[in-house]
């Protein structure tokens, strides 16, 4: 974690997808660091630590959340975040391979801020992450950003 | 005249009789008496004249000597003797010189004249009240004078009066007689007529046809009275028959009303037991029926059950409670005849005892049957006064009631069967619905799995492939790099295939809401979605505005339109610029959206095939595509209640079309709805390479 910018938390059970994301993030020259959680449980543990202010855990600018995960699904994580007293405003970008209408509807119903379908090609992924970083990392103002510009 | 005619018409028979009588008798009598009277008077006068002449001759003969000898005193004395004849009025003798010689006259009578013509000849004439005769007095040819005799005609007058009185008396007697006769005749004629009138009047006022007119009087009157009585007999018979018919009609009407009541009960869906009870209420009202019961015989005649009885059975008695009763009942049923319910019969089944207790002496089974089914019977307990054959009307009514009860039992059985079937059907539907729901769920999860799990390794293939290409591309020969690019292209193609399949199956699964849709918006959205393809191929797309409005699902139609445009932009001869024209036409109540290309065209034998999934006419490396696009077009159009088709000439291009129900102007008023894309429509999987900035 380079001390400056808050991270982007990517939650996915597929290690390949985490790998591609990180690789594409590098290719896209994403300014924010990428933190990863390899499942719903790991994500909640990480976010709980963030909320508790534990060292090494910075509240991310946004959570990039896969939906279909074993044990604790993305929907559950999303619901958990929206029910959390401190983290309920955290931006959540659903990032999944499902383009089924019911999933899209349900994600928004639970309070997702965006819904992105995983592209197959690497170039498309790079383009997506570039846009993601620009939007959530630069343009968007997060609700919990205590020290916006002074950190940089 | 008219007044007389009127009075004549109004006159009673009696008056007519009298008048007729008098009119006939009196003229005859008057003429008769007149003729008789005239001849009588004539003969009287002749006799009187002769008598007077005779007297005159006698007096002249006697007086001749007195005249000859001038014996005046003797002559006067002789004349005076005429006094004795009361009719004599006067007598006188005249001498040859015509001078009065001697005379006599009754006191009060007219005196003879003082002189007469001496040469007078014999003459006789009637004067006012006497007949006067002049006669020459001569003897042996010598005339001595003239004699004059006057005889009173009082006798004649008396006779005439007497005659008139007699005639008047006779007339009166005749008139009286005629009245008597008329009364008598009228009595004989009009009394029987009045009798008839009285009888008729009595019939009229009392309606009593049993009275008869007395047959008396003449044969004609008797014939009349006889005819009248015969007519009365006929009338009485007719009235009796009419009363019978009316009574029968009233019974029929009551029975019809009863039948209708029961029909209504059936139509209202009352239980068949109620209907049977109602029917029995009417059966026992029939004369001669003391007891009745409806017995329901199960299909196959294996068991029977008393549905209802009247008077009701003391306790629930099943006719087949015992083997004996069962046998008796079915024997009774089979015979179809009235069987006596003997008082002392041993082991009488309970239902027959009940009939006997209610006063029945025979029990007649009346079958309850429809055209096909035997359903049971009505047992009718007859009091035995009349055999059933002699009460056809009653039996017909009971049979009618039996028919109605049969219908109600059949109805109840059918209803039960229908309910059973309905319940069974509902159970099956629920079962199948559950199975279907499970299948749908399964399919959905399958789709999800395909979407997620199948694409995830694809991403890995593509991701690592590109990583190798990027990291180690420079280390391998160009052929290996080409292989790597092939791997990447295959992964991309497979991803498109999966996405198209998902789009195609998703169209069959997800419920869509049909509403008015503006095709202009649909086409422009579709155009935007495949804009990069159109650009890449330098397509010349002309949309002939305005496009019509249709009824459908906007998201689905956008997919359909996009695939149509994509299809038109794809199949062109190499190096040729795609030329695409889009327009709509009204087709009756429907609208057709046409997408025309100037491309390769499709041979007629392939035109049906290309709308099926994975049907391709070209190799993938000739023209890109998954082979699902037109299947999506067809399914999407059908999901919106429309159709899809193509007309094409090989080598000259194709016109693809979809036909959809038109949106009537009244329901296109809501543009917000037409342009209201939902979140679900925002993501359209067209199997295109992702376009990202």
mmCIF file of C-alpha atoms in Angstrom, chain B residues 1-252:
data_model
loop_
_atom_site.group_PDB
_atom_site.id
_atom_site.type_symbol
_atom_site.label_atom_id
_atom_site.label_comp_id
_atom_site.label_asym_id
_atom_site.label_seq_id
_atom_site.Cartn_x
_atom_site.Cartn_y
_atom_site.Cartn_z
ATOM 1 C CA UNK B 1 -148.512 0.995 -41.859
ATOM 2 C CA UNK B 2 -145.160 0.772 -40.169
ATOM 3 C CA UNK B 3 -146.748 1.450 -36.811
ATOM 4 C CA UNK B 4 -149.128 -1.417 -37.395
ATOM 5 C CA UNK B 5 -146.341 -3.682 -38.570
ATOM 6 C CA UNK B 6 -144.324 -2.816 -35.466
ATOM 7 C CA UNK B 7 -147.260 -3.518 -33.210
ATOM 8 C CA UNK B 8 -147.897 -6.767 -35.050
ATOM 9 C CA UNK B 9 -144.330 -7.849 -34.528
ATOM 10 C CA UNK B 10 -144.521 -7.043 -30.849
ATOM 11 C CA UNK B 11 -147.882 -8.784 -30.408
ATOM 12 C CA UNK B 12 -148.100 -11.977 -28.455
ATOM 13 C CA UNK B 13 -149.076 -15.222 -30.059
ATOM 14 C CA UNK B 14 -152.454 -14.974 -28.312
ATOM 15 C CA UNK B 15 -153.292 -11.603 -29.817
ATOM 16 C CA UNK B 16 -152.096 -12.785 -33.186
ATOM 17 C CA UNK B 17 -154.296 -15.791 -32.967
ATOM 18 C CA UNK B 18 -157.398 -13.737 -32.117
ATOM 19 C CA UNK B 19 -156.726 -11.172 -34.788
ATOM 20 C CA UNK B 20 -156.096 -13.870 -37.343
ATOM 21 C CA UNK B 21 -159.247 -15.671 -36.329
ATOM 22 C CA UNK B 22 -161.436 -12.630 -36.469
ATOM 23 C CA UNK B 23 -159.888 -11.492 -39.694
ATOM 24 C CA UNK B 24 -160.745 -14.844 -41.213
ATOM 25 C CA UNK B 25 -164.208 -15.354 -39.744
ATOM 26 C CA UNK B 26 -165.793 -11.927 -39.621
ATOM 27 C CA UNK B 27 -165.613 -11.008 -43.318
ATOM 28 C CA UNK B 28 -166.968 -14.418 -44.278
ATOM 29 C CA UNK B 29 -169.756 -14.038 -41.765
ATOM 30 C CA UNK B 30 -170.520 -10.488 -42.818
ATOM 31 C CA UNK B 31 -170.701 -11.386 -46.497
ATOM 32 C CA UNK B 32 -172.742 -14.511 -45.770
ATOM 33 C CA UNK B 33 -175.239 -12.716 -43.632
ATOM 34 C CA UNK B 34 -175.427 -9.810 -46.013
ATOM 35 C CA UNK B 35 -176.233 -12.106 -48.914
ATOM 36 C CA UNK B 36 -178.663 -14.116 -46.821
ATOM 37 C CA UNK B 37 -180.263 -10.963 -45.385
ATOM 38 C CA UNK B 38 -180.710 -9.419 -48.811
ATOM 39 C CA UNK B 39 -182.401 -12.498 -50.237
ATOM 40 C CA UNK B 40 -184.578 -12.820 -47.142
ATOM 41 C CA UNK B 41 -185.716 -9.237 -47.387
ATOM 42 C CA UNK B 42 -186.396 -9.681 -51.096
ATOM 43 C CA UNK B 43 -188.539 -12.750 -50.499
ATOM 44 C CA UNK B 44 -190.328 -11.023 -47.618
ATOM 45 C CA UNK B 45 -191.147 -8.115 -49.789
ATOM 46 C CA UNK B 46 -192.368 -10.432 -52.563
ATOM 47 C CA UNK B 47 -194.549 -12.291 -50.103
ATOM 48 C CA UNK B 48 -195.815 -9.055 -48.691
ATOM 49 C CA UNK B 49 -196.690 -7.803 -52.131
ATOM 50 C CA UNK B 50 -198.454 -10.990 -53.072
ATOM 51 C CA UNK B 51 -200.254 -10.951 -49.773
ATOM 52 C CA UNK B 52 -201.277 -7.333 -50.276
ATOM 53 C CA UNK B 53 -202.447 -8.105 -53.851
ATOM 54 C CA UNK B 54 -204.381 -11.074 -52.539
ATOM 55 C CA UNK B 55 -206.057 -8.929 -49.893
ATOM 56 C CA UNK B 56 -206.714 -6.272 -52.474
ATOM 57 C CA UNK B 57 -208.250 -8.892 -54.804
ATOM 58 C CA UNK B 58 -210.346 -10.254 -51.961
ATOM 59 C CA UNK B 59 -211.507 -6.822 -50.857
ATOM 60 C CA UNK B 60 -212.170 -5.883 -54.476
ATOM 61 C CA UNK B 61 -214.157 -9.043 -55.092
ATOM 62 C CA UNK B 62 -216.201 -8.502 -51.945
ATOM 63 C CA UNK B 63 -216.521 -4.840 -52.636
ATOM 64 C CA UNK B 64 -217.681 -5.230 -56.246
ATOM 65 C CA UNK B 65 -221.257 -5.934 -55.160
ATOM 66 C CA UNK B 66 -221.231 -3.098 -52.699
ATOM 67 C CA UNK B 67 -220.045 -0.774 -55.423
ATOM 68 C CA UNK B 68 -222.558 -2.165 -57.841
ATOM 69 C CA UNK B 69 -225.327 -1.697 -55.399
ATOM 70 C CA UNK B 70 -223.918 1.319 -53.810
ATOM 71 C CA UNK B 71 -224.085 -0.313 -50.477
ATOM 72 C CA UNK B 72 -221.798 2.107 -48.836
ATOM 73 C CA UNK B 73 -222.484 1.102 -45.267
ATOM 74 C CA UNK B 74 -221.987 -2.585 -45.872
ATOM 75 C CA UNK B 75 -218.816 -1.727 -47.639
ATOM 76 C CA UNK B 76 -217.504 0.318 -44.790
ATOM 77 C CA UNK B 77 -218.394 -2.485 -42.381
ATOM 78 C CA UNK B 78 -216.713 -5.003 -44.520
ATOM 79 C CA UNK B 79 -213.588 -2.865 -44.736
ATOM 80 C CA UNK B 80 -213.636 -2.362 -41.012
ATOM 81 C CA UNK B 81 -213.261 -6.072 -40.525
ATOM 82 C CA UNK B 82 -209.807 -5.732 -41.900
ATOM 83 C CA UNK B 83 -208.971 -4.263 -38.544
ATOM 84 C CA UNK B 84 -208.313 -7.743 -37.323
ATOM 85 C CA UNK B 85 -205.280 -8.038 -39.464
ATOM 86 C CA UNK B 86 -202.768 -6.111 -37.384
ATOM 87 C CA UNK B 87 -200.649 -5.330 -40.385
ATOM 88 C CA UNK B 88 -203.395 -3.667 -42.306
ATOM 89 C CA UNK B 89 -202.973 0.111 -42.400
ATOM 90 C CA UNK B 90 -205.842 1.257 -44.511
ATOM 91 C CA UNK B 91 -208.271 0.093 -47.166
ATOM 92 C CA UNK B 92 -210.413 2.122 -49.567
ATOM 93 C CA UNK B 93 -212.823 1.532 -52.444
ATOM 94 C CA UNK B 94 -213.253 4.053 -55.208
ATOM 95 C CA UNK B 95 -216.116 4.219 -57.680
ATOM 96 C CA UNK B 96 -215.740 4.245 -61.334
ATOM 97 C CA UNK B 97 -215.268 7.935 -61.242
ATOM 98 C CA UNK B 98 -212.362 7.489 -58.958
ATOM 99 C CA UNK B 99 -213.981 8.998 -56.052
ATOM 100 C CA UNK B 100 -213.717 7.604 -52.610
ATOM 101 C CA UNK B 101 -216.532 5.219 -51.957
ATOM 102 C CA UNK B 102 -215.625 3.686 -48.670
ATOM 103 C CA UNK B 103 -212.535 3.649 -46.489
ATOM 104 C CA UNK B 104 -211.028 2.293 -43.386
ATOM 105 C CA UNK B 105 -207.869 3.280 -41.694
ATOM 106 C CA UNK B 106 -206.156 2.198 -38.604
ATOM 107 C CA UNK B 107 -205.660 4.842 -36.109
ATOM 108 C CA UNK B 108 -202.351 6.531 -36.642
ATOM 109 C CA UNK B 109 -202.035 5.308 -40.184
ATOM 110 C CA UNK B 110 -202.030 7.563 -43.171
ATOM 111 C CA UNK B 111 -205.450 8.197 -44.661
ATOM 112 C CA UNK B 112 -206.134 6.882 -48.161
ATOM 113 C CA UNK B 113 -206.204 9.553 -50.770
ATOM 114 C CA UNK B 114 -209.581 11.114 -51.594
ATOM 115 C CA UNK B 115 -209.450 10.156 -55.225
ATOM 116 C CA UNK B 116 -207.550 7.935 -57.581
ATOM 117 C CA UNK B 117 -207.210 7.697 -61.313
ATOM 118 C CA UNK B 118 -210.384 5.849 -62.437
ATOM 119 C CA UNK B 119 -208.553 4.134 -65.205
ATOM 120 C CA UNK B 120 -205.749 2.912 -63.103
ATOM 121 C CA UNK B 121 -204.413 -0.576 -63.662
ATOM 122 C CA UNK B 122 -203.154 -2.873 -61.039
ATOM 123 C CA UNK B 123 -200.144 -1.436 -59.308
ATOM 124 C CA UNK B 124 -198.255 -2.040 -56.145
ATOM 125 C CA UNK B 125 -195.586 0.105 -54.583
ATOM 126 C CA UNK B 126 -193.725 0.577 -51.393
ATOM 127 C CA UNK B 127 -194.249 3.852 -49.687
ATOM 128 C CA UNK B 128 -192.531 5.119 -46.594
ATOM 129 C CA UNK B 129 -193.749 2.596 -44.083
ATOM 130 C CA UNK B 130 -196.405 0.760 -45.971
ATOM 131 C CA UNK B 131 -197.020 -1.114 -49.167
ATOM 132 C CA UNK B 132 -199.795 0.289 -51.233
ATOM 133 C CA UNK B 133 -201.707 -1.756 -53.854
ATOM 134 C CA UNK B 134 -204.213 -0.338 -56.381
ATOM 135 C CA UNK B 135 -206.405 -2.899 -58.201
ATOM 136 C CA UNK B 136 -209.322 -2.423 -60.523
ATOM 137 C CA UNK B 137 -212.624 -3.914 -59.177
ATOM 138 C CA UNK B 138 -214.336 -5.751 -61.979
ATOM 139 C CA UNK B 139 -216.754 -8.568 -62.383
ATOM 140 C CA UNK B 140 -217.409 -10.409 -65.583
ATOM 141 C CA UNK B 141 -215.737 -7.723 -67.546
ATOM 142 C CA UNK B 142 -217.470 -4.774 -65.950
ATOM 143 C CA UNK B 143 -215.480 -2.350 -63.946
ATOM 144 C CA UNK B 144 -217.029 -1.143 -60.834
ATOM 145 C CA UNK B 145 -214.268 0.882 -59.353
ATOM 146 C CA UNK B 146 -210.854 0.659 -57.772
ATOM 147 C CA UNK B 147 -209.635 -0.835 -54.545
ATOM 148 C CA UNK B 148 -206.662 0.530 -52.580
ATOM 149 C CA UNK B 149 -205.026 -1.419 -49.835
ATOM 150 C CA UNK B 150 -202.145 -0.221 -47.666
ATOM 151 C CA UNK B 151 -200.388 -2.772 -45.536
ATOM 152 C CA UNK B 152 -197.926 -1.678 -42.909
ATOM 153 C CA UNK B 153 -194.353 -2.699 -43.615
ATOM 154 C CA UNK B 154 -193.686 -2.797 -39.873
ATOM 155 C CA UNK B 155 -193.546 -6.545 -40.103
ATOM 156 C CA UNK B 156 -190.834 -6.310 -42.646
ATOM 157 C CA UNK B 157 -188.932 -3.916 -40.465
ATOM 158 C CA UNK B 158 -189.370 -6.208 -37.507
ATOM 159 C CA UNK B 159 -188.113 -9.129 -39.434
ATOM 160 C CA UNK B 160 -185.164 -7.114 -40.582
ATOM 161 C CA UNK B 161 -184.307 -6.021 -37.101
ATOM 162 C CA UNK B 162 -184.735 -9.524 -35.763
ATOM 163 C CA UNK B 163 -182.419 -10.708 -38.509
ATOM 164 C CA UNK B 164 -179.866 -8.018 -37.722
ATOM 165 C CA UNK B 165 -180.030 -8.849 -34.040
ATOM 166 C CA UNK B 166 -179.545 -12.492 -34.852
ATOM 167 C CA UNK B 167 -176.591 -11.679 -37.091
ATOM 168 C CA UNK B 168 -175.066 -9.443 -34.421
ATOM 169 C CA UNK B 169 -175.585 -12.129 -31.824
ATOM 170 C CA UNK B 170 -174.060 -14.703 -34.097
ATOM 171 C CA UNK B 171 -171.106 -12.359 -34.784
ATOM 172 C CA UNK B 172 -170.560 -11.786 -31.091
ATOM 173 C CA UNK B 173 -170.810 -15.476 -30.422
ATOM 174 C CA UNK B 174 -168.320 -16.125 -33.181
ATOM 175 C CA UNK B 175 -165.935 -13.504 -31.858
ATOM 176 C CA UNK B 176 -166.199 -15.009 -28.409
ATOM 177 C CA UNK B 177 -165.670 -18.394 -29.883
ATOM 178 C CA UNK B 178 -162.640 -17.189 -31.765
ATOM 179 C CA UNK B 179 -161.136 -15.707 -28.597
ATOM 180 C CA UNK B 180 -161.852 -18.943 -26.803
ATOM 181 C CA UNK B 181 -160.424 -20.947 -29.637
ATOM 182 C CA UNK B 182 -157.383 -18.679 -29.880
ATOM 183 C CA UNK B 183 -156.818 -18.981 -26.153
ATOM 184 C CA UNK B 184 -157.196 -22.692 -26.460
ATOM 185 C CA UNK B 185 -154.836 -22.919 -29.420
ATOM 186 C CA UNK B 186 -152.428 -20.445 -27.936
ATOM 187 C CA UNK B 187 -152.482 -22.373 -24.724
ATOM 188 C CA UNK B 188 -151.493 -25.458 -26.611
ATOM 189 C CA UNK B 189 -148.792 -23.644 -28.514
ATOM 190 C CA UNK B 190 -147.366 -20.897 -26.366
ATOM 191 C CA UNK B 191 -147.475 -22.628 -23.003
ATOM 192 C CA UNK B 192 -144.952 -25.239 -24.009
ATOM 193 C CA UNK B 193 -142.905 -22.476 -25.552
ATOM 194 C CA UNK B 194 -143.104 -20.454 -22.343
ATOM 195 C CA UNK B 195 -142.292 -23.631 -20.470
ATOM 196 C CA UNK B 196 -139.190 -24.008 -22.622
ATOM 197 C CA UNK B 197 -138.324 -20.394 -21.968
ATOM 198 C CA UNK B 198 -138.673 -20.925 -18.242
ATOM 199 C CA UNK B 199 -136.505 -24.008 -18.392
ATOM 200 C CA UNK B 200 -133.906 -22.170 -20.426
ATOM 201 C CA UNK B 201 -134.020 -19.312 -17.942
ATOM 202 C CA UNK B 202 -133.501 -21.673 -15.064
ATOM 203 C CA UNK B 203 -130.572 -23.243 -16.804
ATOM 204 C CA UNK B 204 -129.205 -19.817 -17.394
ATOM 205 C CA UNK B 205 -129.594 -18.608 -13.827
ATOM 206 C CA UNK B 206 -128.768 -21.834 -11.982
ATOM 207 C CA UNK B 207 -126.575 -23.531 -14.528
ATOM 208 C CA UNK B 208 -128.630 -26.617 -13.881
ATOM 209 C CA UNK B 209 -128.679 -28.765 -16.969
ATOM 210 C CA UNK B 210 -130.594 -31.543 -15.240
ATOM 211 C CA UNK B 211 -134.016 -29.864 -15.671
ATOM 212 C CA UNK B 212 -136.167 -31.001 -18.610
ATOM 213 C CA UNK B 213 -139.014 -29.337 -20.488
ATOM 214 C CA UNK B 214 -142.458 -31.091 -20.282
ATOM 215 C CA UNK B 215 -143.208 -32.876 -23.530
ATOM 216 C CA UNK B 216 -146.880 -32.080 -24.027
ATOM 217 C CA UNK B 217 -149.085 -30.415 -26.593
ATOM 218 C CA UNK B 218 -149.248 -31.239 -30.244
ATOM 219 C CA UNK B 219 -146.736 -33.449 -31.977
ATOM 220 C CA UNK B 220 -144.830 -30.461 -33.259
ATOM 221 C CA UNK B 221 -144.575 -28.977 -29.781
ATOM 222 C CA UNK B 222 -143.611 -32.346 -28.438
ATOM 223 C CA UNK B 223 -140.947 -32.581 -31.101
ATOM 224 C CA UNK B 224 -139.721 -29.148 -30.104
ATOM 225 C CA UNK B 225 -139.606 -30.000 -26.414
ATOM 226 C CA UNK B 226 -138.041 -33.321 -27.260
ATOM 227 C CA UNK B 227 -135.407 -31.597 -29.345
ATOM 228 C CA UNK B 228 -134.840 -29.101 -26.591
ATOM 229 C CA UNK B 229 -134.410 -31.853 -24.040
ATOM 230 C CA UNK B 230 -132.059 -33.731 -26.343
ATOM 231 C CA UNK B 231 -130.075 -30.571 -26.710
ATOM 232 C CA UNK B 232 -129.999 -30.239 -22.925
ATOM 233 C CA UNK B 233 -128.719 -33.763 -22.618
ATOM 234 C CA UNK B 234 -126.024 -33.015 -25.169
ATOM 235 C CA UNK B 235 -125.164 -29.755 -23.406
ATOM 236 C CA UNK B 236 -125.051 -31.423 -20.041
ATOM 237 C CA UNK B 237 -122.728 -34.076 -21.427
ATOM 238 C CA UNK B 238 -120.562 -31.501 -23.063
ATOM 239 C CA UNK B 239 -120.430 -29.475 -19.898
ATOM 240 C CA UNK B 240 -119.531 -32.556 -17.941
ATOM 241 C CA UNK B 241 -116.744 -33.259 -20.384
ATOM 242 C CA UNK B 242 -115.635 -29.669 -20.299
ATOM 243 C CA UNK B 243 -115.565 -29.750 -16.497
ATOM 244 C CA UNK B 244 -113.563 -32.942 -16.673
ATOM 245 C CA UNK B 245 -111.211 -31.425 -19.224
ATOM 246 C CA UNK B 246 -110.857 -28.304 -17.151
ATOM 247 C CA UNK B 247 -110.168 -30.272 -14.021
ATOM 248 C CA UNK B 248 -107.628 -32.300 -15.948
ATOM 249 C CA UNK B 249 -106.119 -29.165 -17.344
ATOM 250 C CA UNK B 250 -105.861 -27.638 -13.899
ATOM 251 C CA UNK B 251 -104.234 -30.773 -12.615
ATOM 252 C CA UNK B 252 -101.832 -30.637 -15.529
#
